[in-house]
Amino acid sequence: MATKSYPDASPSKKRTAATAVPARRDLIAAQDHVTPAATCTAHLSPQDLVVTAAEPEFARQFGLSADEICGRGLLELLRSRTPGHLREQFAALSSGPSRRFKQKVTGRDGDGRSFHADITAIAVRHPSGEMAGVVVLLRRTAEAVTGGPVLSALDAQVLEGVANGESTVQLASRLYLSRQGIEYRVGQMLRRFDAPNRPALVARAHALGMFAAGQWPPRVLPECVR
């Protein structure tokens, strides 16, 4: 006996259902494409990049609970090696045709220790193209955090000046210290870095990844300053 088939929805209903959750479907597809097992997720508001929801594992990376991390700005939690670059990437995601970007970042855990991670930021848009939100996928990496000493803010300024080629007199004038004070701090850093002279001190700091990439005058990375 022939049987009748009853389609579960008319073409018009299917079209309505298909357009109801395009952003959600795009997000699921994006996560399936880029999410390894160790990746954790947070949702951000598109205007100010504040965390609106996060998996507990994402929050634990920063020593916080899922409730505590909500309301925190992502740019307070993570930074790129080039200052301002992460903010520029998010701005381009919001205003341009790009749907995602990947970036290496640094954060701090609950004990104040720095860690490296890769993030993928995905724009979630309404059918009209307007931004509905941003999803961030974070994966900790095994890349070693800088092995250089953690410097005081003043020592970091002295090191930046030395890397910029400033003399003792110039540093003393700019930082309102005596020449003896500058020499003392430089001498302390020479011993800490096991460097025989100022050029070697700068070279060691560069080799340890303590300077922000592509910055002039040189800037010591925030995670290297206590």
mmCIF file with all atom_site columns, C-alpha atoms in Angstrom:
data_model
loop_
_atom_site.group_PDB
_atom_site.id
_atom_site.type_symbol
_atom_site.label_atom_id
_atom_site.label_alt_id
_atom_site.label_comp_id
_atom_site.label_asym_id
_atom_site.label_entity_id
_atom_site.label_seq_id
_atom_site.pdbx_PDB_ins_code
_atom_site.Cartn_x
_atom_site.Cartn_y
_atom_site.Cartn_z
_atom_site.occupancy
_atom_site.B_iso_or_equiv
_atom_site.pdbx_formal_charge
_atom_site.auth_seq_id
_atom_site.auth_comp_id
_atom_site.auth_asym_id
_atom_site.auth_atom_id
_atom_site.pdbx_PDB_model_num
ATOM 1   C CA . MET A 1 1   ? 0.000  0.000  0.000  1.00 0.00 ? 1   MET A CA 1
ATOM 2   C CA . ALA A 1 2   ? 1.307  3.421  -0.895 1.00 0.00 ? 2   ALA A CA 1
ATOM 3   C CA . THR A 1 3   ? 1.964  5.704  2.021  1.00 0.00 ? 3   THR A CA 1
ATOM 4   C CA . LYS A 1 4   ? 1.596  9.422  2.120  1.00 0.00 ? 4   LYS A CA 1
ATOM 5   C CA . SER A 1 5   ? 4.432  11.637 3.249  1.00 0.00 ? 5   SER A CA 1
ATOM 6   C CA . TYR A 1 6   ? 3.630  14.626 5.374  1.00 0.00 ? 6   TYR A CA 1
ATOM 7   C CA . PRO A 1 7   ? 6.325  17.289 5.315  1.00 0.00 ? 7   PRO A CA 1
ATOM 8   C CA . ASP A 1 8   ? 6.956  18.633 8.795  1.00 0.00 ? 8   ASP A CA 1
ATOM 9   C CA . ALA A 1 9   ? 6.955  22.240 7.703  1.00 0.00 ? 9   ALA A CA 1
ATOM 10  C CA . SER A 1 10  ? 6.075  24.331 4.712  1.00 0.00 ? 10  SER A CA 1
ATOM 11  C CA . PRO A 1 11  ? 8.900  26.082 2.809  1.00 0.00 ? 11  PRO A CA 1
ATOM 12  C CA . SER A 1 12  ? 7.833  29.406 4.275  1.00 0.00 ? 12  SER A CA 1
ATOM 13  C CA . LYS A 1 13  ? 7.929  28.036 7.830  1.00 0.00 ? 13  LYS A CA 1
ATOM 14  C CA . LYS A 1 14  ? 11.333 26.512 7.192  1.00 0.00 ? 14  LYS A CA 1
ATOM 15  C CA . ARG A 1 15  ? 12.638 29.854 5.984  1.00 0.00 ? 15  ARG A CA 1
ATOM 16  C CA . THR A 1 16  ? 11.274 31.539 9.119  1.00 0.00 ? 16  THR A CA 1
ATOM 17  C CA . ALA A 1 17  ? 12.904 28.979 11.379 1.00 0.00 ? 17  ALA A CA 1
ATOM 18  C CA . ALA A 1 18  ? 16.166 29.215 9.480  1.00 0.00 ? 18  ALA A CA 1
ATOM 19  C CA . THR A 1 19  ? 16.410 32.969 9.928  1.00 0.00 ? 19  THR A CA 1
ATOM 20  C CA . ALA A 1 20  ? 15.381 32.942 13.584 1.00 0.00 ? 20  ALA A CA 1
ATOM 21  C CA . VAL A 1 21  ? 18.767 31.865 14.916 1.00 0.00 ? 21  VAL A CA 1
ATOM 22  C CA . PRO A 1 22  ? 21.411 32.546 12.241 1.00 0.00 ? 22  PRO A CA 1
ATOM 23  C CA . ALA A 1 23  ? 23.814 34.090 14.702 1.00 0.00 ? 23  ALA A CA 1
ATOM 24  C CA . ARG A 1 24  ? 23.563 31.083 17.020 1.00 0.00 ? 24  ARG A CA 1
ATOM 25  C CA . ARG A 1 25  ? 24.098 28.645 14.144 1.00 0.00 ? 25  ARG A CA 1
ATOM 26  C CA . ASP A 1 26  ? 27.120 30.623 12.923 1.00 0.00 ? 26  ASP A CA 1
ATOM 27  C CA . LEU A 1 27  ? 28.555 30.575 16.433 1.00 0.00 ? 27  LEU A CA 1
ATOM 28  C CA . ILE A 1 28  ? 28.137 26.804 16.804 1.00 0.00 ? 28  ILE A CA 1
ATOM 29  C CA . ALA A 1 29  ? 29.799 26.247 13.435 1.00 0.00 ? 29  ALA A CA 1
ATOM 30  C CA . ALA A 1 30  ? 32.640 28.564 14.375 1.00 0.00 ? 30  ALA A CA 1
ATOM 31  C CA . GLN A 1 31  ? 33.203 26.800 17.688 1.00 0.00 ? 31  GLN A CA 1
ATOM 32  C CA . ASP A 1 32  ? 33.180 23.380 16.022 1.00 0.00 ? 32  ASP A CA 1
ATOM 33  C CA . HIS A 1 33  ? 35.813 24.680 13.627 1.00 0.00 ? 33  HIS A CA 1
ATOM 34  C CA . VAL A 1 34  ? 38.256 26.251 16.072 1.00 0.00 ? 34  VAL A CA 1
ATOM 35  C CA . THR A 1 35  ? 37.610 24.859 19.541 1.00 0.00 ? 35  THR A CA 1
ATOM 36  C CA . PRO A 1 36  ? 40.023 22.236 20.853 1.00 0.00 ? 36  PRO A CA 1
ATOM 37  C CA . ALA A 1 37  ? 39.238 20.328 24.036 1.00 0.00 ? 37  ALA A CA 1
ATOM 38  C CA . ALA A 1 38  ? 41.181 22.736 26.267 1.00 0.00 ? 38  ALA A CA 1
ATOM 39  C CA . THR A 1 39  ? 39.387 25.856 25.029 1.00 0.00 ? 39  THR A CA 1
ATOM 40  C CA . CYS A 1 40  ? 37.044 27.806 27.297 1.00 0.00 ? 40  CYS A CA 1
ATOM 41  C CA . THR A 1 41  ? 34.511 30.433 26.314 1.00 0.00 ? 41  THR A CA 1
ATOM 42  C CA . ALA A 1 42  ? 33.225 33.836 27.378 1.00 0.00 ? 42  ALA A CA 1
ATOM 43  C CA . HIS A 1 43  ? 30.592 36.151 25.912 1.00 0.00 ? 43  HIS A CA 1
ATOM 44  C CA . LEU A 1 44  ? 31.188 39.908 25.685 1.00 0.00 ? 44  LEU A CA 1
ATOM 45  C CA . SER A 1 45  ? 28.984 42.910 25.104 1.00 0.00 ? 45  SER A CA 1
ATOM 46  C CA . PRO A 1 46  ? 29.997 44.417 21.740 1.00 0.00 ? 46  PRO A CA 1
ATOM 47  C CA . GLN A 1 47  ? 30.020 48.029 22.949 1.00 0.00 ? 47  GLN A CA 1
ATOM 48  C CA . ASP A 1 48  ? 32.478 47.881 25.856 1.00 0.00 ? 48  ASP A CA 1
ATOM 49  C CA . LEU A 1 49  ? 33.874 44.302 25.715 1.00 0.00 ? 49  LEU A CA 1
ATOM 50  C CA . VAL A 1 50  ? 32.598 43.556 29.216 1.00 0.00 ? 50  VAL A CA 1
ATOM 51  C CA . VAL A 1 51  ? 32.144 39.881 30.089 1.00 0.00 ? 51  VAL A CA 1
ATOM 52  C CA . THR A 1 52  ? 28.423 39.093 30.229 1.00 0.00 ? 52  THR A CA 1
ATOM 53  C CA . ALA A 1 53  ? 28.718 35.312 30.675 1.00 0.00 ? 53  ALA A CA 1
ATOM 54  C CA . ALA A 1 54  ? 31.579 32.853 30.957 1.00 0.00 ? 54  ALA A CA 1
ATOM 55  C CA . GLU A 1 55  ? 32.240 29.191 31.457 1.00 0.00 ? 55  GLU A CA 1
ATOM 56  C CA . PRO A 1 56  ? 33.601 28.402 34.932 1.00 0.00 ? 56  PRO A CA 1
ATOM 57  C CA . GLU A 1 57  ? 36.855 27.208 33.351 1.00 0.00 ? 57  GLU A CA 1
ATOM 58  C CA . PHE A 1 58  ? 37.332 30.574 31.615 1.00 0.00 ? 58  PHE A CA 1
ATOM 59  C CA . ALA A 1 59  ? 36.891 32.414 34.910 1.00 0.00 ? 59  ALA A CA 1
ATOM 60  C CA . ARG A 1 60  ? 39.273 30.033 36.703 1.00 0.00 ? 60  ARG A CA 1
ATOM 61  C CA . GLN A 1 61  ? 42.096 31.102 34.390 1.00 0.00 ? 61  GLN A CA 1
ATOM 62  C CA . PHE A 1 62  ? 42.036 34.433 36.261 1.00 0.00 ? 62  PHE A CA 1
ATOM 63  C CA . GLY A 1 63  ? 41.328 33.064 39.736 1.00 0.00 ? 63  GLY A CA 1
ATOM 64  C CA . LEU A 1 64  ? 37.678 34.137 39.581 1.00 0.00 ? 64  LEU A CA 1
ATOM 65  C CA . SER A 1 65  ? 34.292 32.456 39.645 1.00 0.00 ? 65  SER A CA 1
ATOM 66  C CA . ALA A 1 66  ? 31.870 32.617 36.725 1.00 0.00 ? 66  ALA A CA 1
ATOM 67  C CA . ASP A 1 67  ? 29.827 35.182 38.664 1.00 0.00 ? 67  ASP A CA 1
ATOM 68  C CA . GLU A 1 68  ? 32.839 37.288 39.682 1.00 0.00 ? 68  GLU A CA 1
ATOM 69  C CA . ILE A 1 69  ? 34.179 37.635 36.153 1.00 0.00 ? 69  ILE A CA 1
ATOM 70  C CA . CYS A 1 70  ? 30.899 39.029 34.804 1.00 0.00 ? 70  CYS A CA 1
ATOM 71  C CA . GLY A 1 71  ? 31.124 42.797 34.521 1.00 0.00 ? 71  GLY A CA 1
ATOM 72  C CA . ARG A 1 72  ? 34.910 42.742 34.100 1.00 0.00 ? 72  ARG A CA 1
ATOM 73  C CA . GLY A 1 73  ? 36.368 44.245 30.944 1.00 0.00 ? 73  GLY A CA 1
ATOM 74  C CA . LEU A 1 74  ? 38.266 41.739 28.827 1.00 0.00 ? 74  LEU A CA 1
ATOM 75  C CA . LEU A 1 75  ? 40.991 44.309 28.158 1.00 0.00 ? 75  LEU A CA 1
ATOM 76  C CA . GLU A 1 76  ? 41.590 44.466 31.929 1.00 0.00 ? 76  GLU A CA 1
ATOM 77  C CA . LEU A 1 77  ? 42.166 40.714 31.989 1.00 0.00 ? 77  LEU A CA 1
ATOM 78  C CA . LEU A 1 78  ? 44.201 40.167 28.829 1.00 0.00 ? 78  LEU A CA 1
ATOM 79  C CA . ARG A 1 79  ? 46.780 42.157 26.902 1.00 0.00 ? 79  ARG A CA 1
ATOM 80  C CA . SER A 1 80  ? 48.747 41.677 23.724 1.00 0.00 ? 80  SER A CA 1
ATOM 81  C CA . ARG A 1 81  ? 52.489 42.150 23.481 1.00 0.00 ? 81  ARG A CA 1
ATOM 82  C CA . THR A 1 82  ? 51.979 45.304 21.426 1.00 0.00 ? 82  THR A CA 1
ATOM 83  C CA . PRO A 1 83  ? 50.077 47.808 23.606 1.00 0.00 ? 83  PRO A CA 1
ATOM 84  C CA . GLY A 1 84  ? 46.740 48.819 22.118 1.00 0.00 ? 84  GLY A CA 1
ATOM 85  C CA . HIS A 1 85  ? 46.793 46.123 19.435 1.00 0.00 ? 85  HIS A CA 1
ATOM 86  C CA . LEU A 1 86  ? 44.118 43.981 21.067 1.00 0.00 ? 86  LEU A CA 1
ATOM 87  C CA . ARG A 1 87  ? 41.762 46.955 21.341 1.00 0.00 ? 87  ARG A CA 1
ATOM 88  C CA . GLU A 1 88  ? 42.379 47.755 17.664 1.00 0.00 ? 88  GLU A CA 1
ATOM 89  C CA . GLN A 1 89  ? 41.568 44.165 16.696 1.00 0.00 ? 89  GLN A CA 1
ATOM 90  C CA . PHE A 1 90  ? 38.228 44.307 18.502 1.00 0.00 ? 90  PHE A CA 1
ATOM 91  C CA . ALA A 1 91  ? 37.436 47.695 16.950 1.00 0.00 ? 91  ALA A CA 1
ATOM 92  C CA . ALA A 1 92  ? 38.098 46.272 13.480 1.00 0.00 ? 92  ALA A CA 1
ATOM 93  C CA . LEU A 1 93  ? 35.906 43.271 14.287 1.00 0.00 ? 93  LEU A CA 1
ATOM 94  C CA . SER A 1 94  ? 33.051 45.572 15.250 1.00 0.00 ? 94  SER A CA 1
ATOM 95  C CA . SER A 1 95  ? 33.291 47.999 12.340 1.00 0.00 ? 95  SER A CA 1
ATOM 96  C CA . GLY A 1 96  ? 34.672 45.903 9.492  1.00 0.00 ? 96  GLY A CA 1
ATOM 97  C CA . PRO A 1 97  ? 33.585 42.910 7.443  1.00 0.00 ? 97  PRO A CA 1
ATOM 98  C CA . SER A 1 98  ? 35.807 40.499 9.379  1.00 0.00 ? 98  SER A CA 1
ATOM 99  C CA . ARG A 1 99  ? 33.956 37.883 11.425 1.00 0.00 ? 99  ARG A CA 1
ATOM 100 C CA . ARG A 1 100 ? 36.849 36.764 13.637 1.00 0.00 ? 100 ARG A CA 1
ATOM 101 C CA . PHE A 1 101 ? 40.479 37.215 14.564 1.00 0.00 ? 101 PHE A CA 1
ATOM 102 C CA . LYS A 1 102 ? 43.129 35.274 16.457 1.00 0.00 ? 102 LYS A CA 1
ATOM 103 C CA . GLN A 1 103 ? 45.656 36.809 18.822 1.00 0.00 ? 103 GLN A CA 1
ATOM 104 C CA . LYS A 1 104 ? 48.353 35.729 21.272 1.00 0.00 ? 104 LYS A CA 1
ATOM 105 C CA . VAL A 1 105 ? 47.760 37.327 24.667 1.00 0.00 ? 105 VAL A CA 1
ATOM 106 C CA . THR A 1 106 ? 49.032 37.360 28.236 1.00 0.00 ? 106 THR A CA 1
ATOM 107 C CA . GLY A 1 107 ? 46.956 37.234 31.411 1.00 0.00 ? 107 GLY A CA 1
ATOM 108 C CA . ARG A 1 108 ? 47.425 36.774 35.153 1.00 0.00 ? 108 ARG A CA 1
ATOM 109 C CA . ASP A 1 109 ? 46.072 33.903 37.211 1.00 0.00 ? 109 ASP A CA 1
ATOM 110 C CA . GLY A 1 110 ? 44.688 34.121 40.742 1.00 0.00 ? 110 GLY A CA 1
ATOM 111 C CA . ASP A 1 111 ? 48.192 33.965 42.261 1.00 0.00 ? 111 ASP A CA 1
ATOM 112 C CA . GLY A 1 112 ? 49.456 36.851 40.144 1.00 0.00 ? 112 GLY A CA 1
ATOM 113 C CA . ARG A 1 113 ? 51.483 34.613 37.824 1.00 0.00 ? 113 ARG A CA 1
ATOM 114 C CA . SER A 1 114 ? 51.493 35.489 34.138 1.00 0.00 ? 114 SER A CA 1
ATOM 115 C CA . PHE A 1 115 ? 50.330 32.998 31.536 1.00 0.00 ? 115 PHE A CA 1
ATOM 116 C CA . HIS A 1 116 ? 50.234 32.951 27.740 1.00 0.00 ? 116 HIS A CA 1
ATOM 117 C CA . ALA A 1 117 ? 47.155 32.045 25.741 1.00 0.00 ? 117 ALA A CA 1
ATOM 118 C CA . ASP A 1 118 ? 45.683 32.118 22.257 1.00 0.00 ? 118 ASP A CA 1
ATOM 119 C CA . ILE A 1 119 ? 42.284 33.721 21.834 1.00 0.00 ? 119 ILE A CA 1
ATOM 120 C CA . THR A 1 120 ? 39.850 33.620 18.941 1.00 0.00 ? 120 THR A CA 1
ATOM 121 C CA . ALA A 1 121 ? 37.257 36.401 18.930 1.00 0.00 ? 121 ALA A CA 1
ATOM 122 C CA . ILE A 1 122 ? 34.099 35.750 16.904 1.00 0.00 ? 122 ILE A CA 1
ATOM 123 C CA . ALA A 1 123 ? 31.573 38.410 15.958 1.00 0.00 ? 123 ALA A CA 1
ATOM 124 C CA . VAL A 1 124 ? 27.959 37.313 16.393 1.00 0.00 ? 124 VAL A CA 1
ATOM 125 C CA . ARG A 1 125 ? 25.661 39.375 14.188 1.00 0.00 ? 125 ARG A CA 1
ATOM 126 C CA . HIS A 1 126 ? 21.940 39.818 13.678 1.00 0.00 ? 126 HIS A CA 1
ATOM 127 C CA . PRO A 1 127 ? 20.546 39.070 10.190 1.00 0.00 ? 127 PRO A CA 1
ATOM 128 C CA . SER A 1 128 ? 20.721 42.831 9.588  1.00 0.00 ? 128 SER A CA 1
ATOM 129 C CA . GLY A 1 129 ? 24.488 42.712 10.095 1.00 0.00 ? 129 GLY A CA 1
ATOM 130 C CA . GLU A 1 130 ? 24.386 44.574 13.410 1.00 0.00 ? 130 GLU A CA 1
ATOM 131 C CA . MET A 1 131 ? 26.693 43.215 16.108 1.00 0.00 ? 131 MET A CA 1
ATOM 132 C CA . ALA A 1 132 ? 24.814 41.132 18.669 1.00 0.00 ? 132 ALA A CA 1
ATOM 133 C CA . GLY A 1 133 ? 27.830 40.185 20.747 1.00 0.00 ? 133 GLY A CA 1
ATOM 134 C CA . VAL A 1 134 ? 31.339 38.780 20.763 1.00 0.00 ? 134 VAL A CA 1
ATOM 135 C CA . VAL A 1 135 ? 32.377 35.279 21.763 1.00 0.00 ? 135 VAL A CA 1
ATOM 136 C CA . VAL A 1 136 ? 35.952 34.756 22.919 1.00 0.00 ? 136 VAL A CA 1
ATOM 137 C CA . LEU A 1 137 ? 37.566 31.326 22.900 1.00 0.00 ? 137 LEU A CA 1
ATOM 138 C CA . LEU A 1 138 ? 40.656 31.113 25.122 1.00 0.00 ? 138 LEU A CA 1
ATOM 139 C CA . ARG A 1 139 ? 43.253 28.356 25.144 1.00 0.00 ? 139 ARG A CA 1
ATOM 140 C CA . ARG A 1 140 ? 46.248 28.406 27.462 1.00 0.00 ? 140 ARG A CA 1
ATOM 141 C CA . THR A 1 141 ? 49.520 27.623 25.691 1.00 0.00 ? 141 THR A CA 1
ATOM 142 C CA . ALA A 1 142 ? 52.717 26.022 26.878 1.00 0.00 ? 142 ALA A CA 1
ATOM 143 C CA . GLU A 1 143 ? 54.760 29.012 25.701 1.00 0.00 ? 143 GLU A CA 1
ATOM 144 C CA . ALA A 1 144 ? 57.034 30.077 28.525 1.00 0.00 ? 144 ALA A CA 1
ATOM 145 C CA . VAL A 1 145 ? 56.318 33.388 30.170 1.00 0.00 ? 145 VAL A CA 1
ATOM 146 C CA . THR A 1 146 ? 59.267 35.725 30.222 1.00 0.00 ? 146 THR A CA 1
ATOM 147 C CA . GLY A 1 147 ? 62.007 34.357 32.418 1.00 0.00 ? 147 GLY A CA 1
ATOM 148 C CA . GLY A 1 148 ? 63.429 37.776 33.189 1.00 0.00 ? 148 GLY A CA 1
ATOM 149 C CA . PRO A 1 149 ? 63.334 39.394 36.611 1.00 0.00 ? 149 PRO A CA 1
ATOM 150 C CA . VAL A 1 150 ? 60.222 41.270 37.664 1.00 0.00 ? 150 VAL A CA 1
ATOM 151 C CA . LEU A 1 151 ? 61.203 44.924 37.987 1.00 0.00 ? 151 LEU A CA 1
ATOM 152 C CA . SER A 1 152 ? 59.929 47.785 40.069 1.00 0.00 ? 152 SER A CA 1
ATOM 153 C CA . ALA A 1 153 ? 58.216 50.545 38.102 1.00 0.00 ? 153 ALA A CA 1
ATOM 154 C CA . LEU A 1 154 ? 61.258 52.795 38.569 1.00 0.00 ? 154 LEU A CA 1
ATOM 155 C CA . ASP A 1 155 ? 63.736 50.118 37.478 1.00 0.00 ? 155 ASP A CA 1
ATOM 156 C CA . ALA A 1 156 ? 61.583 49.476 34.409 1.00 0.00 ? 156 ALA A CA 1
ATOM 157 C CA . GLN A 1 157 ? 61.832 53.174 33.509 1.00 0.00 ? 157 GLN A CA 1
ATOM 158 C CA . VAL A 1 158 ? 65.604 53.069 33.956 1.00 0.00 ? 158 VAL A CA 1
ATOM 159 C CA . LEU A 1 159 ? 65.869 49.974 31.758 1.00 0.00 ? 159 LEU A CA 1
ATOM 160 C CA . GLU A 1 160 ? 63.707 51.614 29.092 1.00 0.00 ? 160 GLU A CA 1
ATOM 161 C CA . GLY A 1 161 ? 65.964 54.672 29.167 1.00 0.00 ? 161 GLY A CA 1
ATOM 162 C CA . VAL A 1 162 ? 69.112 52.569 28.869 1.00 0.00 ? 162 VAL A CA 1
ATOM 163 C CA . ALA A 1 163 ? 67.559 50.718 25.916 1.00 0.00 ? 163 ALA A CA 1
ATOM 164 C CA . ASN A 1 164 ? 66.730 54.095 24.372 1.00 0.00 ? 164 ASN A CA 1
ATOM 165 C CA . GLY A 1 165 ? 70.386 55.151 24.601 1.00 0.00 ? 165 GLY A CA 1
ATOM 166 C CA . GLU A 1 166 ? 69.951 57.729 27.367 1.00 0.00 ? 166 GLU A CA 1
ATOM 167 C CA . SER A 1 167 ? 73.000 58.636 29.434 1.00 0.00 ? 167 SER A CA 1
ATOM 168 C CA . THR A 1 168 ? 73.156 58.599 33.221 1.00 0.00 ? 168 THR A CA 1
ATOM 169 C CA . VAL A 1 169 ? 72.778 62.388 33.286 1.00 0.00 ? 169 VAL A CA 1
ATOM 170 C CA . GLN A 1 170 ? 69.739 62.286 30.991 1.00 0.00 ? 170 GLN A CA 1
ATOM 171 C CA . LEU A 1 171 ? 68.097 59.528 33.036 1.00 0.00 ? 171 LEU A CA 1
ATOM 172 C CA . ALA A 1 172 ? 68.777 61.341 36.300 1.00 0.00 ? 172 ALA A CA 1
ATOM 173 C CA . SER A 1 173 ? 67.232 64.532 34.943 1.00 0.00 ? 173 SER A CA 1
ATOM 174 C CA . ARG A 1 174 ? 64.139 62.831 33.522 1.00 0.00 ? 174 ARG A CA 1
ATOM 175 C CA . LEU A 1 175 ? 63.454 60.608 36.533 1.00 0.00 ? 175 LEU A CA 1
ATOM 176 C CA . TYR A 1 176 ? 64.407 63.216 39.166 1.00 0.00 ? 176 TYR A CA 1
ATOM 177 C CA . LEU A 1 177 ? 67.125 61.015 40.636 1.00 0.00 ? 177 LEU A CA 1
ATOM 178 C CA . SER A 1 178 ? 70.771 61.629 41.403 1.00 0.00 ? 178 SER A CA 1
ATOM 179 C CA . ARG A 1 179 ? 73.409 60.280 39.054 1.00 0.00 ? 179 ARG A CA 1
ATOM 180 C CA . GLN A 1 180 ? 74.526 57.977 41.858 1.00 0.00 ? 180 GLN A CA 1
ATOM 181 C CA . GLY A 1 181 ? 70.951 56.699 42.160 1.00 0.00 ? 181 GLY A CA 1
ATOM 182 C CA . ILE A 1 182 ? 70.840 55.855 38.455 1.00 0.00 ? 182 ILE A CA 1
ATOM 183 C CA . GLU A 1 183 ? 74.231 54.142 38.577 1.00 0.00 ? 183 GLU A CA 1
ATOM 184 C CA . TYR A 1 184 ? 73.135 52.139 41.609 1.00 0.00 ? 184 TYR A CA 1
ATOM 185 C CA . ARG A 1 185 ? 69.964 50.902 39.888 1.00 0.00 ? 185 ARG A CA 1
ATOM 186 C CA . VAL A 1 186 ? 71.785 50.080 36.661 1.00 0.00 ? 186 VAL A CA 1
ATOM 187 C CA . GLY A 1 187 ? 74.432 48.211 38.652 1.00 0.00 ? 187 GLY A CA 1
ATOM 188 C CA . GLN A 1 188 ? 71.750 46.211 40.454 1.00 0.00 ? 188 GLN A CA 1
ATOM 189 C CA . MET A 1 189 ? 70.182 45.215 37.136 1.00 0.00 ? 189 MET A CA 1
ATOM 190 C CA . LEU A 1 190 ? 73.566 44.273 35.663 1.00 0.00 ? 190 LEU A CA 1
ATOM 191 C CA . ARG A 1 191 ? 73.983 41.794 38.505 1.00 0.00 ? 191 ARG A CA 1
ATOM 192 C CA . ARG A 1 192 ? 70.423 40.481 38.303 1.00 0.00 ? 192 ARG A CA 1
ATOM 193 C CA . PHE A 1 193 ? 70.675 39.932 34.541 1.00 0.00 ? 193 PHE A CA 1
ATOM 194 C CA . ASP A 1 194 ? 74.272 38.681 34.788 1.00 0.00 ? 194 ASP A CA 1
ATOM 195 C CA . ALA A 1 195 ? 75.257 41.279 32.179 1.00 0.00 ? 195 ALA A CA 1
ATOM 196 C CA . PRO A 1 196 ? 78.765 42.817 31.979 1.00 0.00 ? 196 PRO A CA 1
ATOM 197 C CA . ASN A 1 197 ? 77.664 46.218 30.622 1.00 0.00 ? 197 ASN A CA 1
ATOM 198 C CA . ARG A 1 198 ? 74.669 48.280 29.492 1.00 0.00 ? 198 ARG A CA 1
ATOM 199 C CA . PRO A 1 199 ? 74.470 46.962 25.899 1.00 0.00 ? 199 PRO A CA 1
ATOM 200 C CA . ALA A 1 200 ? 74.529 43.405 27.247 1.00 0.00 ? 200 ALA A CA 1
ATOM 201 C CA . LEU A 1 201 ? 71.817 44.333 29.771 1.00 0.00 ? 201 LEU A CA 1
ATOM 202 C CA . VAL A 1 202 ? 69.535 45.544 26.982 1.00 0.00 ? 202 VAL A CA 1
ATOM 203 C CA . ALA A 1 203 ? 70.342 42.493 24.845 1.00 0.00 ? 203 ALA A CA 1
ATOM 204 C CA . ARG A 1 204 ? 69.494 40.138 27.732 1.00 0.00 ? 204 ARG A CA 1
ATOM 205 C CA . ALA A 1 205 ? 66.205 41.916 28.390 1.00 0.00 ? 205 ALA A CA 1
ATOM 206 C CA . HIS A 1 206 ? 65.303 41.644 24.691 1.00 0.00 ? 206 HIS A CA 1
ATOM 207 C CA . ALA A 1 207 ? 66.251 37.953 24.636 1.00 0.00 ? 207 ALA A CA 1
ATOM 208 C CA . LEU A 1 208 ? 63.994 37.325 27.638 1.00 0.00 ? 208 LEU A CA 1
ATOM 209 C CA . GLY A 1 209 ? 61.059 38.978 25.860 1.00 0.00 ? 209 GLY A CA 1
ATOM 210 C CA . MET A 1 210 ? 60.723 41.787 28.386 1.00 0.00 ? 210 MET A CA 1
ATOM 211 C CA . PHE A 1 211 ? 60.128 44.568 25.845 1.00 0.00 ? 211 PHE A CA 1
ATOM 212 C CA . ALA A 1 212 ? 56.902 45.144 23.920 1.00 0.00 ? 212 ALA A CA 1
ATOM 213 C CA . ALA A 1 213 ? 57.316 44.180 20.280 1.00 0.00 ? 213 ALA A CA 1
ATOM 214 C CA . GLY A 1 214 ? 57.453 46.961 17.707 1.00 0.00 ? 214 GLY A CA 1
ATOM 215 C CA . GLN A 1 215 ? 57.567 49.804 20.256 1.00 0.00 ? 215 GLN A CA 1
ATOM 216 C CA . TRP A 1 216 ? 59.893 52.807 20.152 1.00 0.00 ? 216 TRP A CA 1
ATOM 217 C CA . PRO A 1 217 ? 60.919 54.166 22.555 1.00 0.00 ? 217 PRO A CA 1
ATOM 218 C CA . PRO A 1 218 ? 61.259 50.725 24.176 1.00 0.00 ? 218 PRO A CA 1
ATOM 219 C CA . ARG A 1 219 ? 58.622 49.768 26.741 1.00 0.00 ? 219 ARG A CA 1
ATOM 220 C CA . VAL A 1 220 ? 58.917 47.007 29.337 1.00 0.00 ? 220 VAL A CA 1
ATOM 221 C CA . LEU A 1 221 ? 55.913 44.676 29.260 1.00 0.00 ? 221 LEU A CA 1
ATOM 222 C CA . PRO A 1 222 ? 53.428 45.272 32.115 1.00 0.00 ? 222 PRO A CA 1
ATOM 223 C CA . GLU A 1 223 ? 53.716 41.663 33.297 1.00 0.00 ? 223 GLU A CA 1
ATOM 224 C CA . CYS A 1 224 ? 57.425 42.269 33.951 1.00 0.00 ? 224 CYS A CA 1
ATOM 225 C CA . VAL A 1 225 ? 56.672 45.119 36.364 1.00 0.00 ? 225 VAL A CA 1
ATOM 226 C CA . ARG A 1 226 ? 55.399 44.637 39.900 1.00 0.00 ? 226 ARG A CA 1
#
